[in-house]
Amino acid sequence: MSERRVNEYAYAHARIRGRIGDMPDEQGWQQVINAGDLETTIEAMAGAGLQYWVTDFPRRPSPEEIERRCLISLLGVCLFANAQLPERWKRTGQWLLQLPHILQLRAALSVNADKKQLLPGSPFLGLVAQPPEQRIKILREGQYAAYLDDNCSPESCWAAQFESSLPGVNAQERHTITRLGKLLADHYHAIESDMSPEQVWIQRGALFEHLKAVLAGDPFHIGTVLIYTLLESIQFERVRAVLLLRAYQWPSKLLGGLS
């Protein structure tokens, strides 16, 4: 293990390990799922290691407020991960910072788009001031044109940009990236269109554990930052799902398999 790599990632590793250690285990998630109404669920999340995601939430947030606050927290995760990246990985960091905004692309194109729901610093603030029929034309002429594809969701188009964001990587970094790519590919290949929500959550939980397992051994490499970001992305998905389910009063059986 080279001293340079240890020095490059030691601080990031310590901070990331602390954050991962705070993530709820199966028992913590079960407490959240059993909480009941929206207000109680927010309290349960705060006590189960998810306080980062629900800090300063109102007692009974609307679905729109839940969406926006969860995305703001995801943006904070991306900013944190970007700050842990060595200088030569900053282009990948900029790619990462696009994700929360990409997740609002459909909303920005909708007839009912509201700039108040957009994230701080959103690249779509000026866009929503334009007539809906003009927005796609404007996007197709700008830097977000790559995320408009009739056969591919904006977030899938975003994921496809990962390789082009990479700096020159060494053999160990390439091995780690390839391993993570295979984990993700296997995960998405395992998800069928006719799966129940419970089956999908079970698959997502398995991915979460597989990602954590990759952290075993030498932690002083780019994979630690990438894995952390993936784990938090799953946290985002879970928190958002639980809170929206409570807000809309959907049946709790949709959360089967989540814990």
Tab-separated table of C-alpha atoms in Angstrom:
chain	number	residue	atom	x	y	z
A	1	MET	CA	0.000	0.000	0.000
A	2	SER	CA	1.599	3.269	-1.073
A	3	GLU	CA	2.033	6.119	1.393
A	4	ARG	CA	0.731	8.516	-1.236
A	5	ARG	CA	-2.603	6.690	-1.481
A	6	VAL	CA	-2.976	6.592	2.290
A	7	ASN	CA	-2.323	10.313	2.536
A	8	GLU	CA	-4.691	11.004	-0.376
A	9	TYR	CA	-7.650	9.140	1.105
A	10	ALA	CA	-7.054	8.854	4.873
A	11	TYR	CA	-9.122	11.895	5.849
A	12	ALA	CA	-11.922	11.021	3.417
A	13	HIS	CA	-11.950	7.427	4.638
A	14	ALA	CA	-12.338	8.473	8.290
A	15	ARG	CA	-15.224	10.829	7.507
A	16	ILE	CA	-16.973	8.376	5.222
A	17	ARG	CA	-16.631	5.483	7.668
A	18	GLY	CA	-18.273	7.647	10.327
A	19	ARG	CA	-21.213	8.419	8.070
A	20	ILE	CA	-21.667	4.799	7.021
A	21	GLY	CA	-21.511	3.729	10.659
A	22	ASP	CA	-24.474	6.009	11.417
A	23	MET	CA	-26.693	4.387	8.783
A	24	PRO	CA	-29.573	2.369	10.269
A	25	ASP	CA	-29.392	-1.404	10.333
A	26	GLU	CA	-32.322	-3.731	9.689
A	27	GLN	CA	-33.726	-3.107	13.170
A	28	GLY	CA	-33.536	0.654	12.683
A	29	TRP	CA	-35.410	0.461	9.388
A	30	GLN	CA	-38.024	-1.769	10.957
A	31	GLN	CA	-38.639	0.895	13.617
A	32	VAL	CA	-39.130	3.465	10.867
A	33	ILE	CA	-41.546	1.256	8.938
A	34	ASN	CA	-43.543	0.498	12.096
A	35	ALA	CA	-43.775	4.164	13.071
A	36	GLY	CA	-47.226	4.806	11.643
A	37	ASP	CA	-48.146	8.312	10.531
A	38	LEU	CA	-45.921	10.874	8.833
A	39	GLU	CA	-45.029	12.887	11.922
A	40	THR	CA	-44.091	9.788	13.914
A	41	THR	CA	-42.113	8.431	10.968
A	42	ILE	CA	-40.001	11.598	10.797
A	43	GLU	CA	-39.292	11.288	14.533
A	44	ALA	CA	-38.392	7.613	14.115
A	45	MET	CA	-36.003	8.436	11.275
A	46	ALA	CA	-34.266	11.071	13.388
A	47	GLY	CA	-33.749	8.479	16.133
A	48	ALA	CA	-32.617	5.680	13.819
A	49	GLY	CA	-29.563	7.274	12.214
A	50	LEU	CA	-31.401	9.168	9.484
A	51	GLN	CA	-31.361	12.582	11.147
A	52	TYR	CA	-29.315	13.968	8.254
A	53	TRP	CA	-32.240	13.343	5.894
A	54	VAL	CA	-34.985	14.832	8.082
A	55	THR	CA	-33.268	17.683	9.935
A	56	ASP	CA	-35.480	20.794	9.982
A	57	PHE	CA	-38.416	18.973	8.362
A	58	PRO	CA	-41.800	20.449	9.272
A	59	ARG	CA	-44.001	18.123	11.319
A	60	ARG	CA	-46.362	17.386	8.441
A	61	PRO	CA	-44.620	18.253	5.161
A	62	SER	CA	-46.513	18.120	1.895
A	63	PRO	CA	-45.388	15.600	-0.750
A	64	GLU	CA	-43.837	18.460	-2.743
A	65	GLU	CA	-41.887	19.597	0.327
A	66	ILE	CA	-40.707	16.032	0.965
A	67	GLU	CA	-39.456	15.724	-2.609
A	68	ARG	CA	-37.584	19.015	-2.462
A	69	ARG	CA	-36.017	18.481	0.966
A	70	CYS	CA	-34.876	14.961	0.122
A	71	LEU	CA	-33.256	16.252	-3.050
A	72	ILE	CA	-31.563	19.072	-1.121
A	73	SER	CA	-30.126	16.440	1.222
A	74	LEU	CA	-28.972	14.369	-1.764
A	75	LEU	CA	-27.291	17.474	-3.154
A	76	GLY	CA	-25.527	17.817	0.207
A	77	VAL	CA	-24.295	14.211	-0.083
A	78	CYS	CA	-22.938	14.924	-3.555
A	79	LEU	CA	-21.210	18.085	-2.335
A	80	PHE	CA	-19.652	16.115	0.529
A	81	ALA	CA	-18.471	13.332	-1.800
A	82	ASN	CA	-17.069	15.868	-4.259
A	83	ALA	CA	-15.091	17.498	-1.432
A	84	GLN	CA	-13.455	14.134	-0.630
A	85	LEU	CA	-12.208	13.572	-4.179
A	86	PRO	CA	-8.569	14.232	-5.067
A	87	GLU	CA	-8.013	17.090	-7.476
A	88	ARG	CA	-7.581	14.861	-10.525
A	89	TRP	CA	-11.081	13.426	-9.917
A	90	LYS	CA	-12.833	16.802	-9.915
A	91	ARG	CA	-14.407	16.251	-13.324
A	92	THR	CA	-16.088	13.149	-11.905
A	93	GLY	CA	-17.152	15.281	-8.940
A	94	GLN	CA	-18.830	17.773	-11.264
A	95	TRP	CA	-20.619	14.906	-12.986
A	96	LEU	CA	-21.799	13.689	-9.595
A	97	LEU	CA	-23.114	17.124	-8.628
A	98	GLN	CA	-25.459	17.058	-11.620
A	99	LEU	CA	-27.476	14.117	-10.274
A	100	PRO	CA	-29.938	15.955	-7.957
A	101	HIS	CA	-30.665	18.439	-10.738
A	102	ILE	CA	-31.087	15.688	-13.331
A	103	LEU	CA	-33.719	14.138	-11.056
A	104	GLN	CA	-35.702	17.381	-11.438
A	105	LEU	CA	-35.447	17.530	-15.220
A	106	ARG	CA	-38.882	16.055	-15.864
A	107	ALA	CA	-40.432	18.446	-13.334
A	108	ALA	CA	-38.751	21.392	-15.040
A	109	LEU	CA	-40.305	20.368	-18.350
A	110	SER	CA	-43.806	19.846	-16.970
A	111	VAL	CA	-46.668	22.257	-17.620
A	112	ASN	CA	-47.007	22.842	-13.872
A	113	ALA	CA	-43.313	23.495	-13.265
A	114	ASP	CA	-42.725	25.707	-10.230
A	115	LYS	CA	-39.340	27.331	-9.733
A	116	LYS	CA	-39.952	27.337	-5.967
A	117	GLN	CA	-39.608	23.544	-6.044
A	118	LEU	CA	-36.257	23.631	-7.824
A	119	LEU	CA	-33.017	23.156	-5.928
A	120	PRO	CA	-30.703	26.002	-4.928
A	121	GLY	CA	-28.510	26.850	-7.885
A	122	SER	CA	-30.690	24.840	-10.262
A	123	PRO	CA	-29.641	25.161	-13.910
A	124	PHE	CA	-33.359	25.065	-14.772
A	125	LEU	CA	-34.432	28.240	-12.962
A	126	GLY	CA	-34.455	30.257	-16.179
A	127	LEU	CA	-35.959	27.386	-18.119
A	128	VAL	CA	-39.248	27.228	-16.175
A	129	ALA	CA	-39.893	30.891	-16.989
A	130	GLN	CA	-40.239	29.877	-20.656
A	131	PRO	CA	-43.407	28.429	-22.251
A	132	PRO	CA	-43.487	24.622	-21.859
A	133	GLU	CA	-43.282	24.060	-25.619
A	134	GLN	CA	-40.001	26.018	-25.768
A	135	ARG	CA	-38.201	24.234	-22.948
A	136	ILE	CA	-37.092	21.075	-24.745
A	137	LYS	CA	-35.821	23.174	-27.653
A	138	ILE	CA	-33.751	25.270	-25.231
A	139	LEU	CA	-32.396	22.175	-23.486
A	140	ARG	CA	-31.446	20.532	-26.765
A	141	GLU	CA	-29.250	23.514	-27.538
A	142	GLY	CA	-27.421	23.467	-24.186
A	143	GLN	CA	-25.238	21.283	-21.979
A	144	TYR	CA	-28.169	19.129	-20.860
A	145	ALA	CA	-28.954	17.928	-24.388
A	146	ALA	CA	-27.246	14.599	-23.591
A	147	TYR	CA	-29.951	13.830	-21.025
A	148	LEU	CA	-32.849	14.084	-23.478
A	149	ASP	CA	-33.419	10.727	-25.126
A	150	ASP	CA	-36.776	9.150	-25.998
A	151	ASN	CA	-35.360	5.696	-25.229
A	152	CYS	CA	-33.472	6.526	-22.050
A	153	SER	CA	-34.452	8.256	-18.805
A	154	PRO	CA	-32.487	11.397	-17.834
A	155	GLU	CA	-30.864	9.587	-14.896
A	156	SER	CA	-29.858	6.642	-17.105
A	157	CYS	CA	-28.350	9.063	-19.619
A	158	TRP	CA	-26.527	10.700	-16.712
A	159	ALA	CA	-25.133	7.348	-15.502
A	160	ALA	CA	-23.845	6.630	-19.013
A	161	GLN	CA	-21.646	9.753	-18.758
A	162	PHE	CA	-19.616	8.304	-15.867
A	163	GLU	CA	-16.800	6.756	-17.912
A	164	SER	CA	-16.226	9.956	-19.886
A	165	SER	CA	-15.826	11.869	-16.607
A	166	LEU	CA	-12.931	9.725	-15.390
A	167	PRO	CA	-9.317	10.866	-15.278
A	168	GLY	CA	-6.552	8.488	-16.279
A	169	VAL	CA	-6.924	5.598	-13.824
A	170	ASN	CA	-4.373	3.083	-12.604
A	171	ALA	CA	-4.865	-0.693	-12.574
A	172	GLN	CA	-6.242	-0.809	-9.037
A	173	GLU	CA	-8.707	2.000	-9.698
A	174	ARG	CA	-9.848	0.326	-12.901
A	175	HIS	CA	-10.337	-2.966	-11.036
A	176	THR	CA	-12.488	-1.231	-8.401
A	177	ILE	CA	-14.572	0.642	-10.970
A	178	THR	CA	-15.106	-2.524	-13.001
A	179	ARG	CA	-16.165	-4.424	-9.878
A	180	LEU	CA	-18.682	-1.745	-8.930
A	181	GLY	CA	-19.982	-1.606	-12.478
A	182	LYS	CA	-20.585	-5.360	-12.458
A	183	LEU	CA	-22.418	-5.154	-9.130
A	184	LEU	CA	-24.739	-2.487	-10.497
A	185	ALA	CA	-25.255	-4.273	-13.809
A	186	ASP	CA	-26.076	-7.558	-12.065
A	187	HIS	CA	-28.490	-5.728	-9.785
A	188	TYR	CA	-30.434	-4.077	-12.590
A	189	HIS	CA	-30.470	-7.248	-14.669
A	190	ALA	CA	-32.034	-9.045	-11.686
A	191	ILE	CA	-34.950	-6.587	-11.539
A	192	GLU	CA	-37.845	-7.627	-13.746
A	193	SER	CA	-40.633	-5.317	-14.870
A	194	ASP	CA	-43.293	-7.507	-13.244
A	195	MET	CA	-41.613	-7.616	-9.817
A	196	SER	CA	-43.598	-6.480	-6.794
A	197	PRO	CA	-42.322	-3.498	-4.751
A	198	GLU	CA	-41.316	-5.964	-2.035
A	199	GLN	CA	-39.137	-7.939	-4.455
A	200	VAL	CA	-37.470	-4.764	-5.732
A	201	TRP	CA	-36.718	-3.581	-2.179
A	202	ILE	CA	-35.190	-6.968	-1.382
A	203	GLN	CA	-32.918	-6.650	-4.412
A	204	ARG	CA	-31.981	-3.111	-3.398
A	205	GLY	CA	-31.156	-4.304	0.117
A	206	ALA	CA	-28.910	-7.020	-1.311
A	207	LEU	CA	-27.099	-4.400	-3.403
A	208	PHE	CA	-26.613	-2.256	-0.293
A	209	GLU	CA	-24.939	-5.160	1.540
A	210	HIS	CA	-22.803	-6.103	-1.459
A	211	LEU	CA	-21.544	-2.536	-1.734
A	212	LYS	CA	-20.631	-2.478	1.959
A	213	ALA	CA	-18.762	-5.762	1.513
A	214	VAL	CA	-16.563	-4.182	-1.172
A	215	LEU	CA	-15.329	-1.735	1.477
A	216	ALA	CA	-13.541	-4.584	3.283
A	217	GLY	CA	-9.767	-4.577	3.005
A	218	ASP	CA	-7.688	-1.681	1.693
A	219	PRO	CA	-9.942	1.416	1.904
A	220	PHE	CA	-7.530	3.985	0.500
A	221	HIS	CA	-8.805	4.321	-3.037
A	222	ILE	CA	-11.482	6.058	-5.089
A	223	GLY	CA	-13.890	3.170	-4.559
A	224	THR	CA	-14.507	4.265	-0.967
A	225	VAL	CA	-15.955	7.597	-2.129
A	226	LEU	CA	-17.958	6.023	-4.943
A	227	ILE	CA	-19.387	3.284	-2.718
A	228	TYR	CA	-20.357	5.805	-0.056
A	229	THR	CA	-22.232	7.852	-2.647
A	230	LEU	CA	-24.062	4.763	-3.905
A	231	LEU	CA	-25.034	3.788	-0.355
A	232	GLU	CA	-26.396	7.258	0.317
A	233	SER	CA	-28.311	7.129	-2.967
A	234	ILE	CA	-30.086	4.028	-1.699
A	235	GLN	CA	-30.724	5.831	1.607
A	236	PHE	CA	-32.250	8.701	-0.360
A	237	GLU	CA	-34.493	6.313	-2.261
A	238	ARG	CA	-35.670	4.593	0.921
A	239	VAL	CA	-36.286	7.774	2.918
A	240	ARG	CA	-38.169	9.391	0.044
A	241	ALA	CA	-40.306	6.285	-0.486
A	242	VAL	CA	-41.282	5.946	3.176
A	243	LEU	CA	-42.109	9.625	3.627
A	244	LEU	CA	-44.149	9.894	0.429
A	245	LEU	CA	-46.034	6.728	1.331
A	246	ARG	CA	-46.979	8.281	4.684
A	247	ALA	CA	-47.856	11.630	3.103
A	248	TYR	CA	-50.151	10.044	0.514
A	249	GLN	CA	-51.426	7.437	2.998
A	250	TRP	CA	-50.630	4.592	0.631
A	251	PRO	CA	-50.779	1.013	1.996
A	252	SER	CA	-47.799	0.020	4.148
A	253	LYS	CA	-47.453	-3.265	2.260
A	254	LEU	CA	-45.613	-1.262	-0.426
A	255	LEU	CA	-42.717	-1.064	2.042
A	256	GLY	CA	-42.470	-4.838	2.370
A	257	GLY	CA	-38.885	-5.990	1.872
A	258	LEU	CA	-37.400	-2.561	2.570
A	259	SER	CA	-35.864	-3.580	5.884
